[in-house]
Amino acid sequence: MTTQAPILNPGKLLSVRDLRKFFPVKRGVLARVVANVKAVDGVSFDVARGETLGLVGESGSGKTTIGRCILRLIEPTSGSVEFEGTSVLDLEPGDMRRLRRHMQIVFQDPYASLNPRMTVGTIVAEPLIIHGGLNGAERDERVAQLLQKVGLSPDYRKRYPHEFSGGQRQRIGVARALATNPKFLVLDEPVSALDVSVQAQVVNLLQDLQAELGLTYLFIAHDLSVVEHISTRVAVLYLGKIMELADRRALYDDSLHPYTKALLSAVPVPDPTVKKTRILLTGDIPTPLNPPTGCVFHTRCPIAQFPICKTEVPPLVEHKPGHFAACHFAGAPLPVAQP
């Protein structure tokens, strides 16, 4: 076994190393920093060209924070982010603005992310106006093409966001993200606010666009069924740390970390004749303001052993080719509860 970070060299587009984001807690008249919320704590991974890396985990695990730190929508505390060999965190504002043409985001809430006072045509054209290069007629033509590409009529350009359903608004958000011909998209829970039937439509649209345009996705979600459908590889997060990272099939069929196994055991199966056994975790998620020492999962882990799990942080180790897990007892059987 090796202790190196999970590296995927062939065709690497994005490289994240030891990424940390701490939010200071300030108190008193002088607003002194008395503690830090450790939202992301030492995350490393690569994303290859054309693949979809899924980020999953419970609420508060740091998924959205990672996506926004990569795009510098919020500034990381430390670490490095490289996009096509360029150090994103070292760029000056002007250079960062030019790089944003290639790195875009689709937000979770398709209503809150669209300006209600702007028409759909203006919303989709805004990136084209900011980055320039097209005149008015060319922008109008480009907006019409983008709307058609995401399954909407160009005639919708003069309508406002409140006139559309949730699925249609999310398609508008996707069209806006595609306006500058990006290479990489952060999809921040793009279907979690939609009905199940609409979720399938949007996920299929994202897959079709990826195949057509050669896009690379960082797909953030908490729905493991959706992640299984769209992802190439999957990283499982807990309290700001990666617990397991593997190819989709390896992770779903032969997971190594007890947290991953517990999450997968909770996924409902749409077949009443199939009986599943549940892995029950005790206790609540600890606060990132004061995470546990050693392995951050040891307070809820059914196979934790002391003192090693309480005192030593398990490194993210490659147990099988391309299959990484941060656990002292990776692959050990877990106690289960009968359904």
Coordinates of C-alpha atoms in Angstrom, one line a residue:
M1 CA 0.0 0.0 0.0
T2 CA 1.1 3.6 -0.7
T3 CA 0.3 6.8 1.1
Q4 CA 0.4 9.2 -1.8
A5 CA -2.5 11.4 -2.7
P6 CA -4.9 10.0 -5.3
I7 CA -3.4 11.0 -8.6
L8 CA -4.9 10.4 -12.0
N9 CA -2.2 11.6 -14.5
P10 CA -3.6 10.7 -17.9
G11 CA -5.4 13.7 -19.3
K12 CA -5.6 15.5 -16.0
L13 CA -7.5 18.7 -16.1
L14 CA -7.9 19.8 -12.5
S15 CA -5.6 19.0 -9.6
V16 CA -6.5 19.8 -5.9
R17 CA -3.9 19.3 -3.2
D18 CA -4.3 19.7 0.6
L19 CA -7.2 22.1 0.2
R20 CA -8.4 23.7 3.5
K21 CA -11.1 26.3 4.2
F22 CA -11.5 27.5 7.8
F23 CA -14.2 30.0 8.7
P24 CA -13.1 32.1 11.7
V25 CA -15.4 32.5 14.7
K26 CA -15.1 36.0 16.1
R27 CA -16.3 37.3 19.4
G28 CA -16.1 40.4 21.6
V29 CA -15.9 44.1 20.9
L30 CA -12.6 43.6 19.1
A31 CA -13.9 40.7 17.0
R32 CA -11.1 38.5 18.0
V33 CA -10.8 35.0 16.4
V34 CA -11.6 32.5 19.1
A35 CA -12.0 29.4 17.0
N36 CA -12.3 28.1 13.4
V37 CA -15.0 26.1 11.6
K38 CA -13.0 23.5 9.7
A39 CA -15.3 23.2 6.7
V40 CA -12.6 21.6 4.4
D41 CA -9.6 20.1 6.0
G42 CA -6.8 18.7 3.7
V43 CA -8.6 17.5 0.6
S44 CA -6.7 16.2 -2.4
F45 CA -7.9 14.8 -5.7
D46 CA -7.6 15.0 -9.5
V47 CA -10.2 15.3 -12.2
A48 CA -9.4 13.9 -15.7
R49 CA -10.6 15.5 -18.9
G50 CA -14.1 14.4 -19.8
E51 CA -14.9 12.6 -16.6
T52 CA -17.4 13.3 -13.9
L53 CA -16.2 13.2 -10.3
G54 CA -19.0 12.9 -7.8
L55 CA -18.7 14.4 -4.4
V56 CA -21.1 12.9 -1.8
G57 CA -21.7 13.2 1.9
E58 CA -24.1 14.3 4.5
S59 CA -25.1 18.0 4.8
G60 CA -22.2 20.0 6.3
S61 CA -19.5 17.7 5.0
G62 CA -17.9 20.4 2.9
K63 CA -19.0 19.5 -0.6
T64 CA -20.2 22.9 -1.7
T65 CA -17.3 24.7 0.0
I66 CA -14.8 22.6 -2.1
G67 CA -16.6 23.5 -5.3
R68 CA -16.6 27.2 -4.5
C69 CA -13.0 27.2 -3.3
I70 CA -11.9 25.6 -6.7
L71 CA -13.6 28.5 -8.5
R72 CA -12.4 31.1 -5.9
L73 CA -16.0 32.2 -5.2
I74 CA -14.6 31.9 -1.7
E75 CA -10.9 32.0 -0.9
P76 CA -9.3 28.9 0.5
T77 CA -7.3 29.1 3.7
S78 CA -4.5 27.0 2.2
G79 CA -3.7 24.4 -0.4
S80 CA -3.3 24.4 -4.1
V81 CA -5.6 24.2 -7.1
E82 CA -4.2 23.7 -10.6
F83 CA -6.3 24.0 -13.8
E84 CA -4.5 22.8 -16.9
G85 CA -1.2 23.4 -15.1
T86 CA -2.1 27.0 -14.0
S87 CA -2.1 27.7 -10.3
V88 CA -5.6 29.1 -9.8
L89 CA -5.0 30.5 -6.3
D90 CA -2.0 32.5 -7.4
L91 CA -3.8 34.4 -10.2
E92 CA -4.3 38.1 -10.1
P93 CA -8.0 39.3 -10.5
G94 CA -7.7 40.1 -14.2
D95 CA -6.1 36.7 -15.0
M96 CA -8.7 34.9 -12.8
R97 CA -11.5 36.7 -14.6
R98 CA -10.2 35.4 -18.0
L99 CA -9.8 31.9 -16.5
R100 CA -13.5 31.9 -15.5
R101 CA -14.5 31.5 -19.1
H102 CA -13.3 27.9 -18.8
M103 CA -14.6 27.2 -15.3
Q104 CA -18.3 27.7 -14.5
I105 CA -20.9 26.6 -12.0
V106 CA -24.5 25.6 -11.9
F107 CA -26.1 26.4 -8.5
Q108 CA -28.4 24.3 -6.4
D109 CA -31.4 26.6 -6.3
P110 CA -32.5 27.4 -9.9
Y111 CA -34.7 30.3 -8.7
A112 CA -32.4 32.0 -6.2
S113 CA -29.5 31.9 -8.7
L114 CA -31.4 33.8 -11.4
N115 CA -32.1 37.5 -11.2
P116 CA -35.9 37.9 -11.1
R117 CA -35.6 41.4 -12.7
M118 CA -33.7 40.2 -15.8
T119 CA -35.2 38.4 -18.8
V120 CA -34.0 34.9 -19.7
G121 CA -32.2 36.4 -22.7
T122 CA -30.3 38.9 -20.6
I123 CA -29.4 36.3 -18.0
V124 CA -27.9 33.9 -20.6
A125 CA -26.2 36.8 -22.5
E126 CA -24.6 38.3 -19.3
P127 CA -21.4 36.1 -19.4
L128 CA -21.0 37.0 -23.1
I129 CA -21.3 40.7 -22.3
I130 CA -18.8 40.4 -19.4
H131 CA -16.2 38.5 -21.4
G132 CA -16.8 40.3 -24.7
G133 CA -16.0 39.2 -28.2
L134 CA -19.4 39.3 -29.7
N135 CA -21.6 42.1 -31.0
G136 CA -25.3 42.4 -30.2
A137 CA -26.6 40.3 -33.1
E138 CA -24.1 37.6 -32.5
R139 CA -25.0 37.5 -28.8
D140 CA -28.7 37.1 -29.7
E141 CA -27.9 34.3 -32.0
R142 CA -25.7 32.6 -29.4
V143 CA -28.4 32.9 -26.7
A144 CA -31.0 31.3 -29.1
Q145 CA -28.5 28.4 -29.7
L146 CA -27.9 27.9 -26.0
L147 CA -31.6 27.8 -25.2
Q148 CA -32.2 25.2 -27.9
K149 CA -29.2 23.2 -26.7
V150 CA -30.8 22.8 -23.2
G151 CA -34.2 22.0 -24.6
L152 CA -35.9 25.4 -24.4
S153 CA -37.5 27.5 -27.1
P154 CA -35.6 30.6 -28.2
D155 CA -38.9 32.4 -27.9
Y156 CA -38.5 32.3 -24.1
R157 CA -35.8 35.0 -24.2
K158 CA -38.2 37.8 -23.3
R159 CA -39.7 35.9 -20.3
Y160 CA -38.7 36.2 -16.7
P161 CA -37.6 33.4 -14.3
H162 CA -40.8 33.3 -12.3
E163 CA -42.7 32.2 -15.5
F164 CA -40.9 28.9 -15.6
S165 CA -41.0 25.6 -13.7
G166 CA -38.1 24.5 -11.5
G167 CA -36.7 22.2 -14.2
Q168 CA -36.9 24.9 -16.8
R169 CA -35.1 27.4 -14.6
Q170 CA -32.3 24.9 -14.0
R171 CA -32.0 24.5 -17.8
I172 CA -31.6 28.3 -18.0
G173 CA -28.9 28.0 -15.4
V174 CA -27.1 25.4 -17.4
A175 CA -27.4 27.5 -20.6
R176 CA -25.9 30.5 -18.8
A177 CA -23.0 28.3 -17.6
L178 CA -22.3 27.1 -21.1
A179 CA -22.3 30.6 -22.7
T180 CA -18.5 31.0 -22.6
N181 CA -17.8 27.4 -23.9
P182 CA -16.3 26.2 -20.6
K183 CA -14.2 23.1 -20.2
F184 CA -15.1 22.4 -16.5
L185 CA -18.4 22.7 -14.7
V186 CA -19.0 22.6 -10.9
L187 CA -22.6 21.2 -10.6
D188 CA -23.6 22.1 -7.0
E189 CA -26.5 19.8 -6.3
P190 CA -28.2 20.7 -9.6
V191 CA -31.2 18.4 -9.2
S192 CA -31.8 18.3 -5.4
A193 CA -34.5 21.0 -5.6
L194 CA -36.4 19.3 -8.4
D195 CA -39.1 16.6 -8.6
V196 CA -37.8 13.1 -9.2
S197 CA -39.1 12.9 -12.8
V198 CA -37.5 16.3 -13.6
Q199 CA -34.3 15.2 -12.0
A200 CA -33.9 12.4 -14.5
Q201 CA -34.5 14.8 -17.4
V202 CA -31.9 17.3 -16.1
V203 CA -29.3 14.5 -15.4
N204 CA -29.8 13.1 -18.9
L205 CA -29.4 16.6 -20.4
L206 CA -26.1 17.0 -18.5
Q207 CA -24.9 13.7 -19.8
D208 CA -25.8 14.5 -23.4
L209 CA -24.1 17.9 -23.1
Q210 CA -21.0 16.3 -21.7
A211 CA -20.8 13.8 -24.6
E212 CA -21.4 16.5 -27.2
L213 CA -19.2 19.2 -25.8
G214 CA -16.5 17.2 -24.1
L215 CA -17.2 18.7 -20.7
T216 CA -15.7 17.8 -17.4
Y217 CA -17.9 17.8 -14.3
L218 CA -17.5 18.0 -10.5
F219 CA -20.9 16.7 -9.5
I220 CA -21.9 17.6 -5.9
A221 CA -24.8 15.8 -4.5
H222 CA -26.2 13.9 -1.5
D223 CA -28.4 11.5 -3.5
L224 CA -26.3 8.4 -4.0
S225 CA -28.6 7.1 -6.7
V226 CA -28.1 10.1 -8.9
V227 CA -24.3 10.1 -8.3
E228 CA -24.1 6.4 -9.3
H229 CA -26.0 7.2 -12.6
I230 CA -23.8 10.1 -13.7
S231 CA -20.4 9.8 -12.1
T232 CA -17.2 8.2 -13.4
R233 CA -15.5 8.2 -10.0
V234 CA -16.9 9.1 -6.5
A235 CA -15.3 10.8 -3.5
V236 CA -17.1 10.4 -0.1
L237 CA -16.7 13.3 2.3
Y238 CA -17.2 13.4 6.1
L239 CA -16.4 16.5 8.2
G240 CA -14.3 18.1 5.5
K241 CA -12.2 15.1 4.7
I242 CA -12.3 12.5 2.0
M243 CA -13.1 9.1 3.5
E244 CA -13.0 7.1 0.2
L245 CA -12.4 7.7 -3.4
A246 CA -12.8 5.1 -6.2
D247 CA -14.2 4.3 -9.5
R248 CA -18.0 4.3 -9.4
R249 CA -18.5 0.6 -9.8
A250 CA -15.7 -0.3 -7.3
L251 CA -17.2 2.0 -4.7
Y252 CA -20.8 0.9 -5.0
D253 CA -20.0 -2.8 -5.4
D254 CA -17.1 -3.2 -3.0
S255 CA -16.7 -0.1 -0.7
L256 CA -14.0 -0.2 1.9
H257 CA -14.8 2.5 4.4
P258 CA -17.5 2.0 7.1
Y259 CA -19.0 5.4 6.5
T260 CA -19.4 4.6 2.7
K261 CA -21.0 1.2 3.6
A262 CA -23.4 2.9 6.0
L263 CA -24.5 5.5 3.4
L264 CA -25.0 2.8 0.7
S265 CA -27.0 0.6 3.0
A266 CA -29.5 3.5 3.4
V267 CA -30.2 3.9 -0.3
P268 CA -33.7 2.7 -1.0
V269 CA -34.3 0.0 -3.6
P270 CA -37.3 0.4 -5.8
D271 CA -38.3 -3.2 -5.5
P272 CA -40.5 -4.4 -2.5
T273 CA -39.3 -8.0 -2.8
V274 CA -35.6 -7.0 -2.2
K275 CA -34.7 -7.0 1.5
K276 CA -31.8 -4.8 2.5
T277 CA -29.8 -4.9 5.7
R278 CA -29.1 -1.5 7.3
I279 CA -25.9 -0.4 8.9
L280 CA -26.9 1.9 11.7
L281 CA -24.6 4.7 12.9
T282 CA -25.0 5.9 16.4
G283 CA -24.8 9.6 17.5
D284 CA -24.9 12.8 15.5
I285 CA -22.3 14.4 13.2
P286 CA -19.7 16.2 15.4
T287 CA -19.4 19.9 14.9
P288 CA -16.7 21.1 12.5
L289 CA -16.0 23.8 15.1
N290 CA -14.4 21.1 17.2
P291 CA -13.9 17.9 15.2
P292 CA -12.8 14.7 16.9
T293 CA -9.1 13.9 17.2
G294 CA -7.6 11.1 15.2
C295 CA -10.1 9.7 12.7
V296 CA -13.0 12.2 12.5
F297 CA -15.4 9.3 12.0
H298 CA -14.4 7.3 15.1
T299 CA -17.2 8.7 17.3
R300 CA -19.8 7.0 15.1
C301 CA -17.8 4.1 13.6
P302 CA -19.1 0.6 14.5
I303 CA -15.6 -0.9 14.1
A304 CA -13.5 1.8 15.8
Q305 CA -10.7 0.5 17.9
F306 CA -8.9 2.5 20.6
P307 CA -6.6 4.2 21.1
I308 CA -5.5 4.1 17.4
C309 CA -8.7 5.5 15.9
K310 CA -8.9 8.3 18.5
T311 CA -5.3 9.4 18.3
E312 CA -4.0 8.7 14.8
V313 CA -5.4 10.3 11.6
P314 CA -5.7 7.6 8.9
P315 CA -4.1 8.7 5.6
L316 CA -5.9 8.3 2.3
V317 CA -4.3 5.1 1.2
E318 CA -4.6 3.2 -2.1
H319 CA -5.7 -0.3 -1.1
K320 CA -6.5 -1.4 -4.6
P321 CA -5.6 0.2 -8.0
G322 CA -7.4 3.5 -8.0
H323 CA -9.3 2.7 -4.8
F324 CA -8.4 4.9 -1.9
A325 CA -9.8 4.9 1.7
A326 CA -8.9 6.7 4.9
C327 CA -9.4 4.0 7.5
H328 CA -7.2 2.0 9.8
F329 CA -9.4 -1.0 9.3
A330 CA -10.5 -0.5 5.7
G331 CA -12.5 -3.5 4.3
A332 CA -13.3 -5.0 7.7
P333 CA -16.9 -6.4 8.0
L334 CA -19.5 -4.3 9.8
P335 CA -22.3 -5.3 12.2
V336 CA -25.7 -4.9 10.5
A337 CA -29.3 -4.5 11.7
Q338 CA -31.9 -6.7 10.1
P339 CA -34.6 -4.8 8.1

